[in-house]
Every structure is written in structure tokens, then in C-alpha cells.
Amino acid sequence: MSDDEDSAPLVKKSRVFYGSLEERERERLAKESASSGAAGSDAIKAGIEAGNINISSGETLEVEERVSERQQEALAEFERRRRARQITVSTDDAEVKAGLRALGEPITLFGEGPADRRERLRSILSIVGPDALKKSQKDEQKAKRSQDECQQTWYHEGSASLKEARLWLARYSLPRAMRRLEAARQQRDVAEATRTVRQQELHKNLRNLNNFCSQIGDDRPISFCHFSPDSKMLATASWSGLCKLWSVPDCNLIRTLRGHSTNVGAVVFHPKAGISLDQSDVNLASCAADGSVKLWSLDSDEPVADIEGHVQRVSRLAWHPSGRFLGTSCYDSSWRLWDLEAQEEILHQEGHSRGVHDLHFHPDGSLAATGGLDSFGRVWDLRTGRCVVFLEGHLKEIYSVCFSPNGFHLATGSGDHTCKVWELRNRKCLYTVPAHHNLLSAVRFQPTEGHFLLTGAYDNTAKVWSHPGWSPLKTLAGHEGKVMGVDISPDGKLIATASYDRTFKLWLSD
């Protein structure tokens, strides 16, 4: 090893500067900025001249701060949830359902429990506002209050003639009611065995009813038929506008009454026609679809008088048992009572919400029953003017009403294919007779004692039912068209049916 290799390596000494380098650094930076600035300014000028750089004149454009729709929906949902947490909802499930019903929402959904239902109500209220429920409740109460006010019975002062007529009706009906009750007491004293034998004989005769006579009554359908009080004549009404009188039981044409120009709805005999009235007196009355009502005598083909005042269809009319008053049912939702002695309309009674199709007077003359197209029946007290019984139960229109001679039963025939018998003493439906397969056009009680009920319907048949018991006794089949009218002779021996097939038939027991 040489001496040079043995010697230690030389250590480089660091250079130490004394003082600050700030001034030198500033000088260096200044030189660099000057050189770069000159080059940059030259580049900018070249870009401006080339049109690649545009310098504004100081105008600014405001940029609207828009929030996306999704963000708005999220904010609205957060706000709704916040409001929902602040809404107080009842824990009573019945109140919750009532609230949903008031808001027009379904009260329950499939598989929904009370807690879910409560949250649904809370969610709805958070959308429509908590005051919506209170407002709907107030509107419902207001509507209910107005409905109650509309349903309230109100009276107005009647004429002096109406007051006199009501007093006359009271004096007329009370003695008849006393006689009817006395006859009922006497009937009650009859031995039960005797009454049973009589009833069995009556049922046997009814089961033997057969077609005794069939007559073509007109060129158009026959809409109504009615026996005279002496059971010697039958009046028929037709859609041709003609009313005809037929002898009974040989069915010979007696007279044709010409006066109506459209469909005749009904023709009825005066309660004393053929008994105490002269042929020149008013013995019949008829009504038609054009609102005309005509009065007839038995010695003339022309009407004796016209009753004017109806503006819509008059479907049925009926004589009061006294013969002094005539009732008409009209499709203007009212029925009217006419005093033929005073020759004026004394009562224009409203009460039905739709047209009144039929009316019938109580045997005592104290009550009137009406049946309307609103499916309701009403019993009116003629002495006071009040509706004393409201008959609710039929599902469709009532086309026929009839009082029983016993005074406390009323039958109604409806478009729901049933006949209902009402008990007027407790104001309830006594029995519903599933009578026919089509609408019932007419119901009639036996006029003497009311021991059986006759119904006619649009299924081309008429049926006889026992009273009481309401069991079917006989089906009168033979018409080729719907049965539009039925009647029972006052002596109880004959039954008449009028049909759409332009014929009427008489039925007699063998």
C-alpha cells in the first residue's frame, strides 16, 4: 500500500454566506417577470389581433341559481314529513274512518290495519292541510242541516172551502168507522168453526175459477177495467182513447165513450152509479196521458164536463166513497182532490219526489193512500191534511194501492215484482208476497169482506191469494200479453182482467 493510499480523504469545506439574499432574489424575480411579461403581452396582442381572444367591455351576465326538480321534490317531501309529524291524529279507529270518509278517501284498503290507516290519514292531511278535515266536517253538518230542513213538514193556510170539506169528511167518516168496528165485533163473536167453514168454502170456489168470457175490447191495448156498483156493467179504457161500457156477464157492448185523444189511464164508476143516480147524472170519470180528466153520463157518448188544471199525465183517478169528491194522481209529483159539488179543486197535495201513479180511498172515507214512482207510499188523513203513514220498503216504483175493507190493511204492488201488505195500526209491513215474475200493475182486495187478494202483473197472469195467510189459491192464465188491470165485482162473483193483448176476460167459479 502506498503512502497516498494511506492518507485520509480530503473533506470539502462548505461555503458560508453572511448577510441576507432577499435583495438578490428580488432582482432575479424582477428580471424573470420582465422577460416573461414582455413575451406574454406580445402573445396576447397576437391572439387579439388573430381574433382568438375577446376582451369584454365590462358587461356582465347574471346566472340564475336553479335547483333541479329532483332536489325540489326531495325538499317538498322533507317538508311534508315535517308537517305530518306535527299533525295530531286520533287513535280511535272509528274516528279515523270517519275522517277518511269525510275527505272522500276509502276508509280501508286491502290488508290495512288501524295503525296503517292512521298513518294514511296523517299523510293525506299533510298534503291537503289539517284544516281540510274540519272544513269537510262543517260542510257535512251544513248539508245535513239543510237536508233536515228540507225534510221538515210545513203547512200553509188553506182556503175556506178546504176547511169546510175537511169538516164534512170528518162528519162523514166517523159514523162509517163506528159501523165498521161494530161489524168487526159481531164477526168476532161468530164461532171459530163457522168462520173456518166459510173460509174453506170461499177457497174452494176460488180454486175453481175458470175463464167464463173473453172479449176483444179494442184495437189497442186495454189499460184498465172497472165494475159498476151494481155488478151489471164493466167499463174498459184503451190506449186508443176510447172508453167502452159492456154488459155483464154476456159482454155485449153498451156504449162507446168518445172524448179522449190519447192513451186513457183509467175509467171508474161513481160509487152510486146504477143504484141511486140517474143515467143523466155524472156516473163515470176517466183520465188520460195528456192530463185531461172527463166526466161521463150513461145516456151520452160525449163527456158531460172536463176537469182542467193538470199539465202532465194523469195516470189514475178514484171516487171518494161519498161520491162528492174525485181524486186524481198526476206525474207532476202531486195528487189532487176535486169537490164536484163546489166544482173546484180544493186540495193540491205534494209529498212525493216523483210522479204519483195510483191512489185509493179508505172505505170510511177518512184516509187516502198514494203510491209513486219514488218507490214510496203515503197514507194521508183527509181530515187534517197530514201524512200519517210513510210506506218504505219497495225497491222500485209503486203502481197500485188498495185498502182492505177491514180498514187496517193496505196492499201495494210494485215494479220489484212483489206485493206488500201493510198493517196500518202499527205502521209496519205485515207480509211481502213474492207474487210474480214481472212488475205488478194492479192489486185488489175482495170488496165485500177482503177475504182474498187479487194481483195482476206483466208476466201475463193474475193470481188470487188468501187473506190472511197470503197463500196462492189460483193463477189466472190465458192472456197473451201483460195484464194491465184487474177488478172484482162488488158482489164478489166475477173477476175481470184487462190485457195488452187487446182483450178482457171474465173469470167465474164453476
XYZ file of C-alpha atoms in Angstrom:
510
model
C 0.000 0.000 0.000
C 1.401 3.422 -0.948
C 1.603 6.464 1.146
C -1.004 8.206 -0.919
C -3.493 5.487 -0.259
C -2.830 5.578 3.408
C -3.536 9.272 3.639
C -7.161 10.315 4.688
C -9.572 11.699 2.070
C -9.996 15.444 1.788
C -13.171 16.932 3.289
C -14.965 19.563 1.200
C -15.493 22.654 3.136
C -18.901 24.244 2.999
C -19.206 27.814 1.854
C -20.731 30.097 4.372
C -22.552 33.295 3.299
C -23.067 36.127 5.642
C -25.977 38.517 5.244
C -29.455 38.316 3.515
C -30.151 37.044 -0.004
C -33.507 38.882 -0.238
C -32.280 41.670 -2.418
C -30.619 39.284 -4.856
C -33.741 37.135 -5.006
C -35.890 40.175 -5.774
C -33.593 41.207 -8.504
C -33.711 37.721 -10.003
C -37.524 37.586 -9.880
C -37.837 41.034 -11.375
C -35.670 40.066 -14.288
C -37.687 36.895 -14.884
C -41.034 38.699 -14.708
C -39.887 41.411 -17.060
C -38.752 38.941 -19.619
C -41.858 36.744 -19.307
C -44.217 39.774 -19.250
C -42.871 41.095 -22.437
C -43.245 37.720 -24.080
C -46.790 37.239 -22.629
C -48.004 40.651 -23.675
C -46.701 40.029 -27.135
C -48.581 36.697 -27.212
C -51.849 38.284 -26.003
C -51.623 41.027 -28.556
C -51.043 38.471 -31.263
C -54.083 36.456 -30.074
C -56.306 39.542 -30.014
C -55.234 40.527 -33.498
C -55.906 36.996 -34.713
C -59.411 37.087 -33.170
C -58.785 34.188 -30.851
C -59.103 36.268 -27.673
C -62.117 38.505 -26.973
C -61.979 41.173 -24.317
C -65.352 42.315 -22.921
C -66.298 45.884 -22.498
C -67.263 45.396 -18.854
C -70.742 43.912 -19.396
C -71.769 41.069 -17.045
C -74.398 38.297 -17.374
C -76.305 37.225 -14.259
C -76.600 33.452 -13.954
C -79.747 32.255 -12.140
C -79.246 29.753 -9.436
C -81.520 26.879 -10.331
C -82.279 23.848 -8.249
C -83.093 20.668 -10.068
C -86.608 19.208 -9.970
C -85.387 16.205 -8.076
C -83.979 18.449 -5.381
C -87.274 20.332 -5.209
C -89.227 17.102 -4.816
C -86.862 15.975 -2.084
C -87.277 19.285 -0.263
C -91.079 19.111 -0.611
C -91.097 15.555 0.711
C -88.981 16.584 3.717
C -91.354 19.490 4.345
C -94.395 17.223 4.104
C -92.896 14.760 6.556
C -92.160 17.606 8.911
C -95.759 18.770 8.745
C -97.039 15.202 9.147
C -95.061 14.824 12.385
C -96.753 17.930 13.736
C -100.326 16.770 12.870
C -102.291 15.128 15.670
C -104.482 12.215 14.553
C -106.955 10.418 16.795
C -106.109 6.892 17.880
C -109.795 5.886 17.695
C -110.173 3.786 14.559
C -113.814 4.827 14.139
C -112.842 8.498 14.116
C -110.040 7.765 11.650
C -112.517 6.054 9.290
C -114.922 8.941 9.666
C -112.137 11.363 8.788
C -111.184 9.384 5.693
C -114.816 9.225 4.626
C -115.179 12.976 5.096
C -112.154 13.562 2.883
C -113.576 11.331 0.171
C -110.975 8.610 0.655
C -111.614 4.862 1.061
C -111.993 4.068 4.732
C -109.881 0.942 4.448
C -107.563 -0.731 1.988
C -106.834 -4.401 1.475
C -104.620 -5.687 4.284
C -104.617 -2.337 6.059
C -104.642 -2.257 9.845
C -105.666 0.541 12.238
C -102.093 1.829 12.541
C -101.605 1.900 8.756
C -104.959 3.590 8.353
C -103.986 6.233 10.895
C -100.710 6.927 9.084
C -102.568 7.177 5.773
C -104.869 9.790 7.240
C -101.889 11.672 8.621
C -100.196 11.567 5.210
C -103.343 12.858 3.467
C -103.729 15.667 5.984
C -100.102 16.684 5.454
C -100.928 17.189 1.764
C -104.365 18.817 1.901
C -103.780 20.596 5.188
C -105.101 19.848 8.679
C -107.969 22.308 8.209
C -109.428 20.278 5.352
C -110.954 17.753 7.749
C -112.586 20.461 9.826
C -113.893 22.144 6.693
C -115.347 18.922 5.321
C -117.000 18.200 8.660
C -118.524 21.668 8.688
C -119.770 21.219 5.121
C -121.240 17.837 6.011
C -123.017 19.259 9.038
C -124.308 22.151 6.963
C -125.581 19.798 4.262
C -127.216 17.565 6.858
C -128.836 20.564 8.499
C -130.173 21.810 5.172
C -131.427 18.296 4.348
C -133.215 18.091 7.682
C -134.787 21.460 6.996
C -135.946 20.247 3.591
C -137.475 17.122 5.133
C -139.392 19.053 7.750
C -143.146 19.068 7.327
C -144.506 22.509 6.665
C -148.047 23.755 6.343
C -149.649 26.720 4.684
C -153.040 28.231 5.193
C -155.740 26.609 3.115
C -158.910 28.031 1.674
C -162.225 28.252 3.453
C -163.667 25.637 1.099
C -160.929 23.197 2.108
C -161.728 23.733 5.782
C -165.401 23.087 5.147
C -164.539 19.969 3.148
C -162.348 18.613 5.954
C -165.125 19.144 8.489
C -167.579 17.446 6.148
C -165.200 14.494 5.705
C -164.849 14.125 9.466
C -168.613 14.087 9.947
C -168.952 11.577 7.104
C -166.157 9.171 8.084
C -166.625 8.855 11.848
C -170.079 7.175 11.737
C -168.853 4.830 8.980
C -165.857 3.890 11.114
C -168.160 3.143 14.047
C -170.321 0.889 11.881
C -167.249 -0.916 10.540
C -165.919 -1.554 14.035
C -169.320 -2.775 15.196
C -169.450 -5.221 12.275
C -165.959 -6.431 13.184
C -167.079 -7.082 16.765
C -170.044 -9.051 15.534
C -167.793 -11.059 13.235
C -165.514 -11.772 16.161
C -168.439 -13.261 18.098
C -169.052 -15.811 15.335
C -167.858 -19.281 16.270
C -164.387 -20.186 15.066
C -165.672 -23.353 13.405
C -168.259 -21.397 11.423
C -165.646 -18.916 10.206
C -163.329 -21.763 9.230
C -166.065 -23.486 7.197
C -166.887 -20.242 5.378
C -163.251 -19.654 4.604
C -162.804 -23.180 3.282
C -165.832 -22.803 1.023
C -164.507 -19.493 -0.297
C -161.099 -21.004 -1.018
C -162.704 -23.928 -2.784
C -164.684 -21.595 -5.029
C -161.594 -19.530 -5.793
C -159.600 -22.608 -6.754
C -162.351 -23.448 -9.246
C -162.148 -20.125 -11.072
C -162.204 -20.536 -14.846
C -162.344 -18.273 -17.855
C -166.028 -17.512 -18.325
C -165.815 -14.959 -21.141
C -163.120 -13.453 -23.340
C -163.802 -10.402 -25.475
C -161.725 -8.285 -27.810
C -162.194 -4.854 -26.329
C -160.403 -2.535 -28.744
C -157.831 -2.166 -31.496
C -155.221 -1.010 -28.979
C -154.181 -2.424 -25.582
C -156.757 -2.228 -22.790
C -155.249 -0.410 -19.843
C -157.986 -0.527 -17.194
C -161.266 -2.173 -16.236
C -163.818 -1.432 -13.523
C -167.135 -2.991 -12.456
C -170.194 -0.874 -11.790
C -171.508 -0.817 -8.180
C -174.476 -2.997 -9.180
C -172.138 -5.541 -10.907
C -174.123 -5.272 -14.151
C -171.633 -3.326 -16.260
C -167.920 -3.284 -16.907
C -166.061 -0.201 -18.092
C -162.807 -0.578 -20.040
C -160.214 2.028 -21.023
C -157.947 1.711 -24.034
C -154.831 3.281 -25.471
C -156.910 4.276 -28.482
C -158.557 6.986 -26.368
C -161.897 5.167 -26.200
C -163.783 4.054 -23.128
C -166.376 1.337 -23.517
C -169.231 0.005 -21.393
C -170.011 -3.708 -21.510
C -172.901 -5.681 -20.109
C -172.086 -8.350 -17.550
C -171.902 -11.301 -17.817
C -172.687 -11.599 -21.563
C -170.020 -8.978 -22.532
C -172.132 -7.095 -25.069
C -171.081 -3.562 -25.960
C -173.472 -0.995 -24.486
C -171.811 2.319 -25.291
C -168.543 3.788 -26.546
C -167.403 6.965 -24.815
C -165.502 9.211 -27.218
C -163.640 12.215 -25.956
C -160.001 11.452 -25.267
C -157.390 11.805 -27.964
C -154.599 9.812 -26.338
C -153.981 6.837 -24.033
C -156.660 6.542 -21.353
C -155.202 5.571 -17.994
C -158.368 4.725 -16.051
C -162.136 4.882 -16.095
C -164.111 4.421 -12.845
C -167.769 4.300 -11.893
C -169.347 6.644 -9.377
C -169.964 4.768 -6.056
C -173.713 5.158 -6.573
C -173.869 4.639 -10.329
C -176.713 2.327 -11.287
C -178.027 2.348 -7.728
C -179.365 5.805 -6.881
C -178.078 8.012 -9.708
C -179.989 8.821 -12.864
C -178.394 7.971 -16.166
C -178.116 11.658 -16.999
C -176.044 12.365 -13.893
C -172.289 12.021 -13.695
C -171.750 8.263 -13.456
C -168.163 7.834 -14.620
C -164.837 9.637 -14.699
C -161.797 8.985 -16.875
C -158.252 10.315 -17.213
C -155.638 10.281 -19.966
C -151.929 10.732 -20.576
C -152.361 14.317 -21.811
C -153.627 15.420 -18.383
C -157.297 15.544 -19.357
C -159.995 14.358 -16.933
C -163.556 13.888 -18.213
C -166.886 13.170 -16.550
C -169.482 10.990 -18.267
C -173.146 10.086 -18.032
C -174.734 6.794 -19.042
C -177.021 8.251 -21.701
C -174.485 10.039 -23.883
C -171.334 9.285 -25.811
C -169.940 12.760 -25.164
C -168.396 13.900 -21.874
C -170.591 15.869 -19.509
C -167.722 18.036 -18.235
C -163.964 18.396 -18.329
C -161.736 18.925 -15.305
C -158.857 21.196 -16.239
C -155.704 22.021 -14.339
C -153.328 19.124 -14.906
C -150.288 19.835 -17.050
C -148.800 16.336 -17.004
C -150.028 12.762 -17.290
C -152.903 11.719 -15.041
C -152.388 8.004 -14.545
C -155.230 7.086 -12.157
C -158.285 8.576 -10.514
C -160.657 7.392 -7.793
C -164.004 8.407 -6.369
C -164.361 9.152 -2.687
C -166.853 6.705 -1.086
C -169.279 9.596 -0.633
C -169.249 10.355 -4.353
C -168.777 14.065 -3.674
C -165.018 14.164 -4.224
C -162.779 12.899 -7.004
C -159.073 12.246 -6.524
C -156.538 12.310 -9.343
C -152.894 11.222 -9.333
C -150.551 13.146 -11.572
C -146.990 12.792 -12.804
C -146.131 16.273 -11.514
C -145.359 14.617 -8.124
C -148.740 15.532 -6.664
C -152.300 14.359 -6.287
C -155.408 16.482 -6.237
C -158.839 16.419 -4.658
C -161.768 17.923 -6.523
C -165.087 18.906 -4.958
C -167.650 18.217 -7.666
C -170.455 19.906 -5.754
C -168.477 23.131 -5.497
C -166.902 22.410 -8.905
C -163.418 23.388 -7.809
C -160.065 21.968 -6.803
C -159.854 22.101 -3.024
C -156.540 20.295 -2.468
C -153.296 20.109 -4.423
C -151.180 17.797 -2.279
C -147.452 17.381 -2.794
C -145.195 14.982 -0.930
C -143.714 12.559 -3.435
C -140.375 13.250 -5.079
C -141.503 11.755 -8.392
C -144.774 11.147 -10.184
C -147.790 9.739 -8.315
C -149.166 6.735 -10.187
C -152.120 5.495 -8.134
C -154.370 6.473 -5.253
C -157.187 4.824 -3.329
C -159.603 5.989 -0.641
C -160.240 4.272 2.674
C -163.643 2.574 2.978
C -164.543 5.007 5.760
C -163.612 7.987 3.615
C -161.116 9.315 6.153
C -157.814 8.365 4.501
C -156.228 8.368 1.061
C -153.288 6.202 0.010
C -150.917 7.167 -2.799
C -148.134 5.235 -4.499
C -145.438 6.924 -6.510
C -142.573 6.354 -8.876
C -140.207 7.207 -5.995
C -140.916 3.675 -4.621
C -142.621 5.103 -1.530
C -146.234 5.058 -0.454
C -148.034 7.536 1.749
C -151.281 7.483 3.673
C -152.929 10.879 4.094
C -155.541 11.896 6.647
C -158.117 13.870 4.670
C -159.495 15.438 7.843
C -156.206 17.052 8.888
C -154.090 17.013 5.726
C -151.203 15.195 7.376
C -149.255 12.206 6.104
C -149.980 9.702 8.871
C -148.146 6.646 7.470
C -144.995 6.506 5.341
C -144.651 3.224 3.454
C -140.978 2.456 2.868
C -139.781 -0.927 1.677
C -140.315 -1.360 -2.045
C -137.218 -1.349 -4.236
C -138.915 0.080 -7.325
C -141.948 2.117 -8.344
C -145.354 1.541 -6.756
C -148.006 1.097 -9.439
C -151.065 0.151 -7.410
C -152.503 0.670 -3.911
C -155.671 -0.716 -2.366
C -157.275 -0.580 1.088
C -158.830 -3.690 2.564
C -162.481 -3.482 3.659
C -161.335 -4.312 7.216
C -159.879 -0.792 7.341
C -156.416 -1.580 8.691
C -154.689 -3.425 5.843
C -153.255 -1.821 2.718
C -151.788 -3.624 -0.305
C -149.221 -2.127 -2.663
C -147.981 -3.551 -5.960
C -144.552 -2.560 -7.231
C -142.119 -2.885 -10.079
C -139.910 -5.047 -7.857
C -142.291 -7.988 -8.613
C -143.692 -8.055 -5.064
C -146.905 -7.144 -3.319
C -146.601 -5.819 0.214
C -149.397 -5.860 2.771
C -149.107 -3.111 5.371
C -150.546 -3.063 8.872
C -151.760 0.485 9.418
C -152.286 0.075 13.145
C -148.574 -0.329 13.883
C -147.405 1.253 10.600
C -145.295 -1.716 9.523
C -145.131 -4.152 6.651
C -147.170 -7.193 7.601
C -146.123 -9.504 4.770
C -144.308 -9.409 1.447
C -145.907 -11.578 -1.216
C -143.384 -12.700 -3.876
C -146.222 -12.563 -6.304
C -144.987 -12.506 -9.913
C -142.032 -12.623 -12.267
C -142.575 -9.097 -13.550
C -143.882 -5.773 -12.296
C -147.311 -5.696 -10.643
C -149.767 -3.462 -12.445
C -152.785 -3.846 -10.144
C -153.796 -5.149 -6.701
C -157.364 -5.501 -5.419
C -158.944 -6.771 -2.213
C -162.278 -8.532 -2.232
C -164.625 -5.504 -1.964
C -167.117 -7.048 0.467
C -165.066 -8.579 3.279
C -161.493 -8.612 1.993
C -161.073 -12.384 2.334
C -158.773 -12.654 -0.686
C -156.353 -10.523 -2.660
C -156.084 -10.290 -6.449
C -152.876 -9.250 -8.224
C -152.180 -8.661 -11.913
C -148.745 -8.379 -13.471
C -146.750 -8.047 -16.655
C -145.958 -11.769 -16.649
C -149.337 -12.283 -18.439
C -151.042 -13.712 -15.347
C -153.273 -12.695 -12.468
C -153.169 -14.507 -9.126
C -155.525 -14.931 -6.197
C -154.110 -15.001 -2.649
C -155.770 -15.883 0.628
C -156.220 -13.235 3.314
C -154.913 -13.812 5.906
C -152.223 -16.394 5.196
C -151.256 -14.996 1.783
C -151.081 -18.438 0.215
C -151.681 -18.752 -3.554
C -155.122 -20.055 -4.388
C -155.392 -19.699 -8.166
C -153.357 -18.471 -11.123
C -155.482 -16.910 -13.845
C -153.519 -17.643 -17.013
C -154.798 -17.143 -20.527
C -153.745 -13.707 -21.708
C -151.126 -13.489 -24.432
C -149.924 -10.076 -23.246
C -149.197 -8.388 -19.948
C -152.127 -7.911 -17.574
C -152.635 -4.165 -17.169
C -155.748 -4.051 -14.994
C -157.854 -6.257 -12.727
C -161.075 -5.791 -10.803
C -163.518 -7.745 -8.635
C -167.258 -7.265 -8.913
C -168.904 -5.758 -5.792
C -170.948 -8.926 -5.286
C -167.700 -10.938 -5.305
C -168.771 -13.358 -8.030
C -166.767 -12.173 -11.043
C -163.167 -11.219 -11.680
C -162.162 -9.137 -14.689
C -158.700 -8.839 -16.210
C -157.635 -6.398 -18.947
C -154.569 -7.056 -21.031
C -152.106 -5.650 -23.513
C -153.350 -8.262 -25.990
C -156.461 -6.018 -26.543
C -158.807 -8.394 -24.730
C -160.519 -8.512 -21.372
C -161.601 -11.718 -19.671
C -164.198 -12.559 -17.043
C -163.464 -15.319 -14.543
C -166.198 -17.191 -12.703
C -166.190 -20.088 -10.266
C -167.804 -23.283 -11.540
